[in-house]
Amino acid sequence: MKALLVVDVQNDFCPGGALGAKDGNKIIPKINNLIQEFDLVLASRDWHPEETIHFDRWPVHCVRGTEGAEFHPELAKRNITQVFDKGTGNLDDGYSAFEATNENLNEFLKSHDVDEVYICGLTTEYCVKSTAMDALKNGYKTFLFTDAIAPVNAEPGDEEKALDELQEAGVIFLTSKIVLR
Ligand code: VGL
């Protein structure tokens, strides 16, 4: 069974948001097309409290209950089966969707007989990367839609470095034009 995992397509990671990826909104039509191709679609959210050590490093973003934490209005939300909330504690960065606290992603995938995880969303160097690395560690064949992700580019070169690390670790790169079934 294949699952599409849509990482953090939230207002604060899109242009105009607190930590906006420059092309964060441009990937949404591609993600919506991908959503049509999968029988199982899951999504993660950064779901921070007002105060967390995470904000020592980053501008305040994705505080639960605020508009910045909402999924982008153009995302085809109705087709998402389960949302995984992460970064919910005060000491918790919660980069990876496998760190979600409302529901355990690994157990959810196992219970749905998922063996292949397909990843898209925001942001390339942080939550997308951590989630893909954890998917590999947990034994899933892991795919990344490289035209349906976008970097926050905190430091120049971060995006390229992240992509190199992912490919070296064994993540398989695809583009969203590939028809999966
Ligand atoms: C993220 C930076 C800080 C992400 C989260 O969702 O990729 N990036 N917090």
PDB file of C-alpha atoms and ligand atoms in Angstrom:
ATOM      1  CA  MET A   1       0.000   0.000   0.000  1.00  0.00           C
ATOM      2  CA  LYS A   2       1.208   3.498  -0.876  1.00  0.00           C
ATOM      3  CA  ALA A   3       0.597   6.610   1.219  1.00  0.00           C
ATOM      4  CA  LEU A   4       1.045  10.242   0.222  1.00  0.00           C
ATOM      5  CA  LEU A   5       2.322  12.354   3.096  1.00  0.00           C
ATOM      6  CA  VAL A   6       1.754  16.101   2.696  1.00  0.00           C
ATOM      7  CA  VAL A   7       4.126  17.867   5.068  1.00  0.00           C
ATOM      8  CA  ASP A   8       3.211  21.233   6.664  1.00  0.00           C
ATOM      9  CA  VAL A   9       1.402  23.054   3.847  1.00  0.00           C
ATOM     10  CA  GLN A  10       0.431  25.773   6.331  1.00  0.00           C
ATOM     11  CA  ASN A  11      -0.007  29.504   5.868  1.00  0.00           C
ATOM     12  CA  ASP A  12       3.097  30.402   7.875  1.00  0.00           C
ATOM     13  CA  PHE A  13       5.320  28.394   5.494  1.00  0.00           C
ATOM     14  CA  CYS A  14       3.842  30.110   2.425  1.00  0.00           C
ATOM     15  CA  PRO A  15       4.641  33.605   1.098  1.00  0.00           C
ATOM     16  CA  GLY A  16       3.350  36.227   3.526  1.00  0.00           C
ATOM     17  CA  GLY A  17       3.651  33.783   6.429  1.00  0.00           C
ATOM     18  CA  ALA A  18       5.985  34.053   9.420  1.00  0.00           C
ATOM     19  CA  LEU A  19       8.484  31.627   7.885  1.00  0.00           C
ATOM     20  CA  GLY A  20       7.420  31.676   4.276  1.00  0.00           C
ATOM     21  CA  ALA A  21       9.130  29.565   1.638  1.00  0.00           C
ATOM     22  CA  LYS A  22       9.373  31.727  -1.495  1.00  0.00           C
ATOM     23  CA  ASP A  23       7.610  29.136  -3.668  1.00  0.00           C
ATOM     24  CA  GLY A  24       5.506  27.618  -0.912  1.00  0.00           C
ATOM     25  CA  ASN A  25       2.203  28.325  -2.629  1.00  0.00           C
ATOM     26  CA  LYS A  26       3.376  27.368  -6.141  1.00  0.00           C
ATOM     27  CA  ILE A  27       3.627  23.705  -5.221  1.00  0.00           C
ATOM     28  CA  ILE A  28       0.024  23.489  -4.026  1.00  0.00           C
ATOM     29  CA  PRO A  29      -1.597  22.768  -7.447  1.00  0.00           C
ATOM     30  CA  LYS A  30       0.933  19.961  -7.913  1.00  0.00           C
ATOM     31  CA  ILE A  31       0.153  18.578  -4.476  1.00  0.00           C
ATOM     32  CA  ASN A  32      -3.573  18.736  -5.228  1.00  0.00           C
ATOM     33  CA  ASN A  33      -2.980  16.693  -8.401  1.00  0.00           C
ATOM     34  CA  LEU A  34      -0.982  14.154  -6.429  1.00  0.00           C
ATOM     35  CA  ILE A  35      -3.744  13.895  -3.843  1.00  0.00           C
ATOM     36  CA  GLN A  36      -6.035  12.624  -6.624  1.00  0.00           C
ATOM     37  CA  GLU A  37      -3.598   9.799  -7.404  1.00  0.00           C
ATOM     38  CA  PHE A  38      -3.420   8.223  -3.960  1.00  0.00           C
ATOM     39  CA  ASP A  39      -5.940   6.123  -2.057  1.00  0.00           C
ATOM     40  CA  LEU A  40      -4.380   7.120   1.262  1.00  0.00           C
ATOM     41  CA  VAL A  41      -3.467  10.770   1.866  1.00  0.00           C
ATOM     42  CA  LEU A  42      -1.998  11.916   5.189  1.00  0.00           C
ATOM     43  CA  ALA A  43      -0.821  15.353   6.280  1.00  0.00           C
ATOM     44  CA  SER A  44       1.333  16.795   9.027  1.00  0.00           C
ATOM     45  CA  ARG A  45       1.076  20.143  10.762  1.00  0.00           C
ATOM     46  CA  ASP A  46       3.475  22.154  12.869  1.00  0.00           C
ATOM     47  CA  TRP A  47       1.273  22.729  15.905  1.00  0.00           C
ATOM     48  CA  HIS A  48       3.289  24.769  18.370  1.00  0.00           C
ATOM     49  CA  PRO A  49       2.339  26.215  21.742  1.00  0.00           C
ATOM     50  CA  GLU A  50       2.787  29.992  22.192  1.00  0.00           C
ATOM     51  CA  GLU A  51       6.069  29.442  23.980  1.00  0.00           C
ATOM     52  CA  THR A  52       8.584  26.828  22.962  1.00  0.00           C
ATOM     53  CA  ILE A  53      12.356  26.537  22.731  1.00  0.00           C
ATOM     54  CA  HIS A  54      11.774  26.122  18.993  1.00  0.00           C
ATOM     55  CA  PHE A  55      11.151  29.890  18.860  1.00  0.00           C
ATOM     56  CA  ASP A  56      14.651  30.586  20.224  1.00  0.00           C
ATOM     57  CA  ARG A  57      15.840  29.510  16.801  1.00  0.00           C
ATOM     58  CA  TRP A  58      12.934  30.522  14.551  1.00  0.00           C
ATOM     59  CA  PRO A  59      10.452  33.371  14.291  1.00  0.00           C
ATOM     60  CA  VAL A  60       7.152  32.553  15.977  1.00  0.00           C
ATOM     61  CA  HIS A  61       5.159  30.412  13.512  1.00  0.00           C
ATOM     62  CA  CYS A  62       2.365  27.844  13.349  1.00  0.00           C
ATOM     63  CA  VAL A  63       1.034  28.539  16.836  1.00  0.00           C
ATOM     64  CA  ARG A  64      -1.987  26.270  17.151  1.00  0.00           C
ATOM     65  CA  GLY A  65      -5.280  28.119  16.926  1.00  0.00           C
ATOM     66  CA  THR A  66      -3.837  30.930  14.787  1.00  0.00           C
ATOM     67  CA  GLU A  67      -4.370  31.547  11.085  1.00  0.00           C
ATOM     68  CA  GLY A  68      -0.688  30.924  10.386  1.00  0.00           C
ATOM     69  CA  ALA A  69      -1.088  27.355  11.583  1.00  0.00           C
ATOM     70  CA  GLU A  70      -4.036  26.618   9.288  1.00  0.00           C
ATOM     71  CA  PHE A  71      -3.500  24.631   6.122  1.00  0.00           C
ATOM     72  CA  HIS A  72      -3.186  26.899   3.082  1.00  0.00           C
ATOM     73  CA  PRO A  73      -6.716  27.619   1.789  1.00  0.00           C
ATOM     74  CA  GLU A  74      -5.893  26.170  -1.667  1.00  0.00           C
ATOM     75  CA  LEU A  75      -4.853  22.763  -0.318  1.00  0.00           C
ATOM     76  CA  ALA A  76      -7.384  19.984  -1.130  1.00  0.00           C
ATOM     77  CA  LYS A  77      -7.930  19.230   2.551  1.00  0.00           C
ATOM     78  CA  ARG A  78     -11.105  17.192   2.240  1.00  0.00           C
ATOM     79  CA  ASN A  79      -9.154  14.261   0.801  1.00  0.00           C
ATOM     80  CA  ILE A  80      -6.825  14.011   3.794  1.00  0.00           C
ATOM     81  CA  THR A  81      -7.600  10.950   5.921  1.00  0.00           C
ATOM     82  CA  GLN A  82      -5.554  11.809   8.996  1.00  0.00           C
ATOM     83  CA  VAL A  83      -3.621  14.833  10.223  1.00  0.00           C
ATOM     84  CA  PHE A  84      -0.503  14.410  12.394  1.00  0.00           C
ATOM     85  CA  ASP A  85       0.345  17.270  14.776  1.00  0.00           C
ATOM     86  CA  LYS A  86       3.955  17.775  15.798  1.00  0.00           C
ATOM     87  CA  GLY A  87       6.084  20.259  17.721  1.00  0.00           C
ATOM     88  CA  THR A  88       3.302  20.352  20.283  1.00  0.00           C
ATOM     89  CA  GLY A  89       5.513  20.516  23.401  1.00  0.00           C
ATOM     90  CA  ASN A  90       7.616  23.362  24.819  1.00  0.00           C
ATOM     91  CA  LEU A  91      10.859  21.433  24.392  1.00  0.00           C
ATOM     92  CA  ASP A  92      10.017  19.818  21.105  1.00  0.00           C
ATOM     93  CA  ASP A  93      11.128  21.031  17.650  1.00  0.00           C
ATOM     94  CA  GLY A  94       8.932  18.492  15.949  1.00  0.00           C
ATOM     95  CA  TYR A  95      10.536  18.605  12.531  1.00  0.00           C
ATOM     96  CA  SER A  96       9.533  15.070  11.592  1.00  0.00           C
ATOM     97  CA  ALA A  97       5.960  13.909  11.088  1.00  0.00           C
ATOM     98  CA  PHE A  98       7.062  10.709  12.852  1.00  0.00           C
ATOM     99  CA  GLU A  99       7.243  12.832  16.049  1.00  0.00           C
ATOM    100  CA  ALA A 100       3.525  13.629  15.949  1.00  0.00           C
ATOM    101  CA  THR A 101       1.861  13.463  19.348  1.00  0.00           C
ATOM    102  CA  ASN A 102      -1.864  13.289  18.534  1.00  0.00           C
ATOM    103  CA  GLU A 103      -1.447  10.025  16.615  1.00  0.00           C
ATOM    104  CA  ASN A 104       1.590   7.817  15.997  1.00  0.00           C
ATOM    105  CA  LEU A 105       2.462   7.979  12.295  1.00  0.00           C
ATOM    106  CA  ASN A 106       4.541   4.796  12.236  1.00  0.00           C
ATOM    107  CA  GLU A 107       1.790   2.757  13.900  1.00  0.00           C
ATOM    108  CA  PHE A 108      -0.813   4.293  11.617  1.00  0.00           C
ATOM    109  CA  LEU A 109       1.186   3.335   8.508  1.00  0.00           C
ATOM    110  CA  LYS A 110       1.768  -0.207   9.783  1.00  0.00           C
ATOM    111  CA  SER A 111      -1.886  -0.690  10.595  1.00  0.00           C
ATOM    112  CA  HIS A 112      -2.791   0.375   7.045  1.00  0.00           C
ATOM    113  CA  ASP A 113      -0.215  -2.007   5.499  1.00  0.00           C
ATOM    114  CA  VAL A 114       1.740   0.877   4.021  1.00  0.00           C
ATOM    115  CA  ASP A 115       5.165  -0.043   2.694  1.00  0.00           C
ATOM    116  CA  GLU A 116       5.793   2.932   0.398  1.00  0.00           C
ATOM    117  CA  VAL A 117       5.717   6.543   1.600  1.00  0.00           C
ATOM    118  CA  TYR A 118       5.567   9.392  -0.936  1.00  0.00           C
ATOM    119  CA  ILE A 119       6.480  12.805   0.441  1.00  0.00           C
ATOM    120  CA  CYS A 120       5.745  16.366  -0.679  1.00  0.00           C
ATOM    121  CA  GLY A 121       5.286  19.724   1.088  1.00  0.00           C
ATOM    122  CA  LEU A 122       7.222  22.233   3.189  1.00  0.00           C
ATOM    123  CA  THR A 123      10.027  22.856   3.920  1.00  0.00           C
ATOM    124  CA  THR A 124      12.694  20.917   2.046  1.00  0.00           C
ATOM    125  CA  GLU A 125      15.576  21.303   4.494  1.00  0.00           C
ATOM    126  CA  TYR A 126      13.656  20.834   7.726  1.00  0.00           C
ATOM    127  CA  CYS A 127      10.363  19.021   8.021  1.00  0.00           C
ATOM    128  CA  VAL A 128      10.403  17.336   4.611  1.00  0.00           C
ATOM    129  CA  LYS A 129      13.964  16.144   5.135  1.00  0.00           C
ATOM    130  CA  SER A 130      13.429  14.915   8.713  1.00  0.00           C
ATOM    131  CA  THR A 131      10.227  13.136   7.763  1.00  0.00           C
ATOM    132  CA  ALA A 132      11.841  11.399   4.780  1.00  0.00           C
ATOM    133  CA  MET A 133      14.855  10.329   6.864  1.00  0.00           C
ATOM    134  CA  ASP A 134      12.562   8.892   9.548  1.00  0.00           C
ATOM    135  CA  ALA A 135      10.488   7.095   6.905  1.00  0.00           C
ATOM    136  CA  LEU A 136      13.669   5.368   5.712  1.00  0.00           C
ATOM    137  CA  LYS A 137      14.729   4.558   9.291  1.00  0.00           C
ATOM    138  CA  ASN A 138      11.362   2.970   9.929  1.00  0.00           C
ATOM    139  CA  GLY A 139      11.815   0.704   6.912  1.00  0.00           C
ATOM    140  CA  TYR A 140       9.564   2.323   4.290  1.00  0.00           C
ATOM    141  CA  LYS A 141      10.495   2.619   0.668  1.00  0.00           C
ATOM    142  CA  THR A 142      10.627   6.400   0.564  1.00  0.00           C
ATOM    143  CA  PHE A 143       9.927   8.665  -2.397  1.00  0.00           C
ATOM    144  CA  LEU A 144      10.187  12.443  -2.711  1.00  0.00           C
ATOM    145  CA  PHE A 145       8.343  14.562  -5.265  1.00  0.00           C
ATOM    146  CA  THR A 146      11.113  17.062  -5.956  1.00  0.00           C
ATOM    147  CA  ASP A 147       8.847  19.513  -7.805  1.00  0.00           C
ATOM    148  CA  ALA A 148       6.292  19.502  -4.975  1.00  0.00           C
ATOM    149  CA  ILE A 149       8.564  20.691  -2.157  1.00  0.00           C
ATOM    150  CA  ALA A 150      10.055  24.120  -1.417  1.00  0.00           C
ATOM    151  CA  PRO A 151      12.935  25.290   0.760  1.00  0.00           C
ATOM    152  CA  VAL A 152      12.857  27.991   3.417  1.00  0.00           C
ATOM    153  CA  ASN A 153      16.541  28.632   2.571  1.00  0.00           C
ATOM    154  CA  ALA A 154      17.598  29.904   5.970  1.00  0.00           C
ATOM    155  CA  GLU A 155      21.215  29.593   4.771  1.00  0.00           C
ATOM    156  CA  PRO A 156      22.346  29.578   1.134  1.00  0.00           C
ATOM    157  CA  GLY A 157      23.106  26.055  -0.053  1.00  0.00           C
ATOM    158  CA  ASP A 158      20.887  24.378   2.553  1.00  0.00           C
ATOM    159  CA  GLU A 159      18.456  23.092  -0.039  1.00  0.00           C
ATOM    160  CA  GLU A 160      21.106  21.440  -2.183  1.00  0.00           C
ATOM    161  CA  LYS A 161      22.764  19.918   0.870  1.00  0.00           C
ATOM    162  CA  ALA A 162      19.466  18.494   2.083  1.00  0.00           C
ATOM    163  CA  LEU A 163      18.668  16.972  -1.303  1.00  0.00           C
ATOM    164  CA  ASP A 164      22.136  15.411  -1.511  1.00  0.00           C
ATOM    165  CA  GLU A 165      21.773  13.901   1.950  1.00  0.00           C
ATOM    166  CA  LEU A 166      18.339  12.514   1.134  1.00  0.00           C
ATOM    167  CA  GLN A 167      19.460  10.919  -2.084  1.00  0.00           C
ATOM    168  CA  GLU A 168      22.551   9.453  -0.446  1.00  0.00           C
ATOM    169  CA  ALA A 169      20.434   7.984   2.329  1.00  0.00           C
ATOM    170  CA  GLY A 170      18.287   6.165  -0.225  1.00  0.00           C
ATOM    171  CA  VAL A 171      15.273   8.374  -0.872  1.00  0.00           C
ATOM    172  CA  ILE A 172      14.032   7.941  -4.452  1.00  0.00           C
ATOM    173  CA  PHE A 173      13.377  11.189  -6.316  1.00  0.00           C
ATOM    174  CA  LEU A 174      10.305  11.529  -8.530  1.00  0.00           C
ATOM    175  CA  THR A 175       8.382  14.352 -10.123  1.00  0.00           C
ATOM    176  CA  SER A 176       4.667  14.826  -9.731  1.00  0.00           C
ATOM    177  CA  LYS A 177       4.131  14.187 -13.455  1.00  0.00           C
ATOM    178  CA  ILE A 178       4.731  10.489 -12.903  1.00  0.00           C
ATOM    179  CA  VAL A 179       1.435   8.624 -12.875  1.00  0.00           C
ATOM    180  CA  LEU A 180       1.464   6.134 -10.083  1.00  0.00           C
ATOM    181  CA  ARG A 181      -1.337   3.749 -10.926  1.00  0.00           C
TER     182      ARG A 181
HETATM  183  C1  VGL B   1       9.898  23.948   9.477  1.00  0.00           C
HETATM  184  C2  VGL B   1      11.498  25.505   9.976  1.00  0.00           C
HETATM  185  C3  VGL B   1      11.043  25.573  11.267  1.00  0.00           C
HETATM  186  C4  VGL B   1       9.271  23.069   8.451  1.00  0.00           C
HETATM  187  C5  VGL B   1       9.444  24.007  10.773  1.00  0.00           C
HETATM  188  O1  VGL B   1       8.057  22.781   8.513  1.00  0.00           O
HETATM  189  O2  VGL B   1      10.007  22.632   7.560  1.00  0.00           O
HETATM  190  N1  VGL B   1      10.932  24.696   9.096  1.00  0.00           N
HETATM  191  N2  VGL B   1      10.025  24.823  11.644  1.00  0.00           N
END
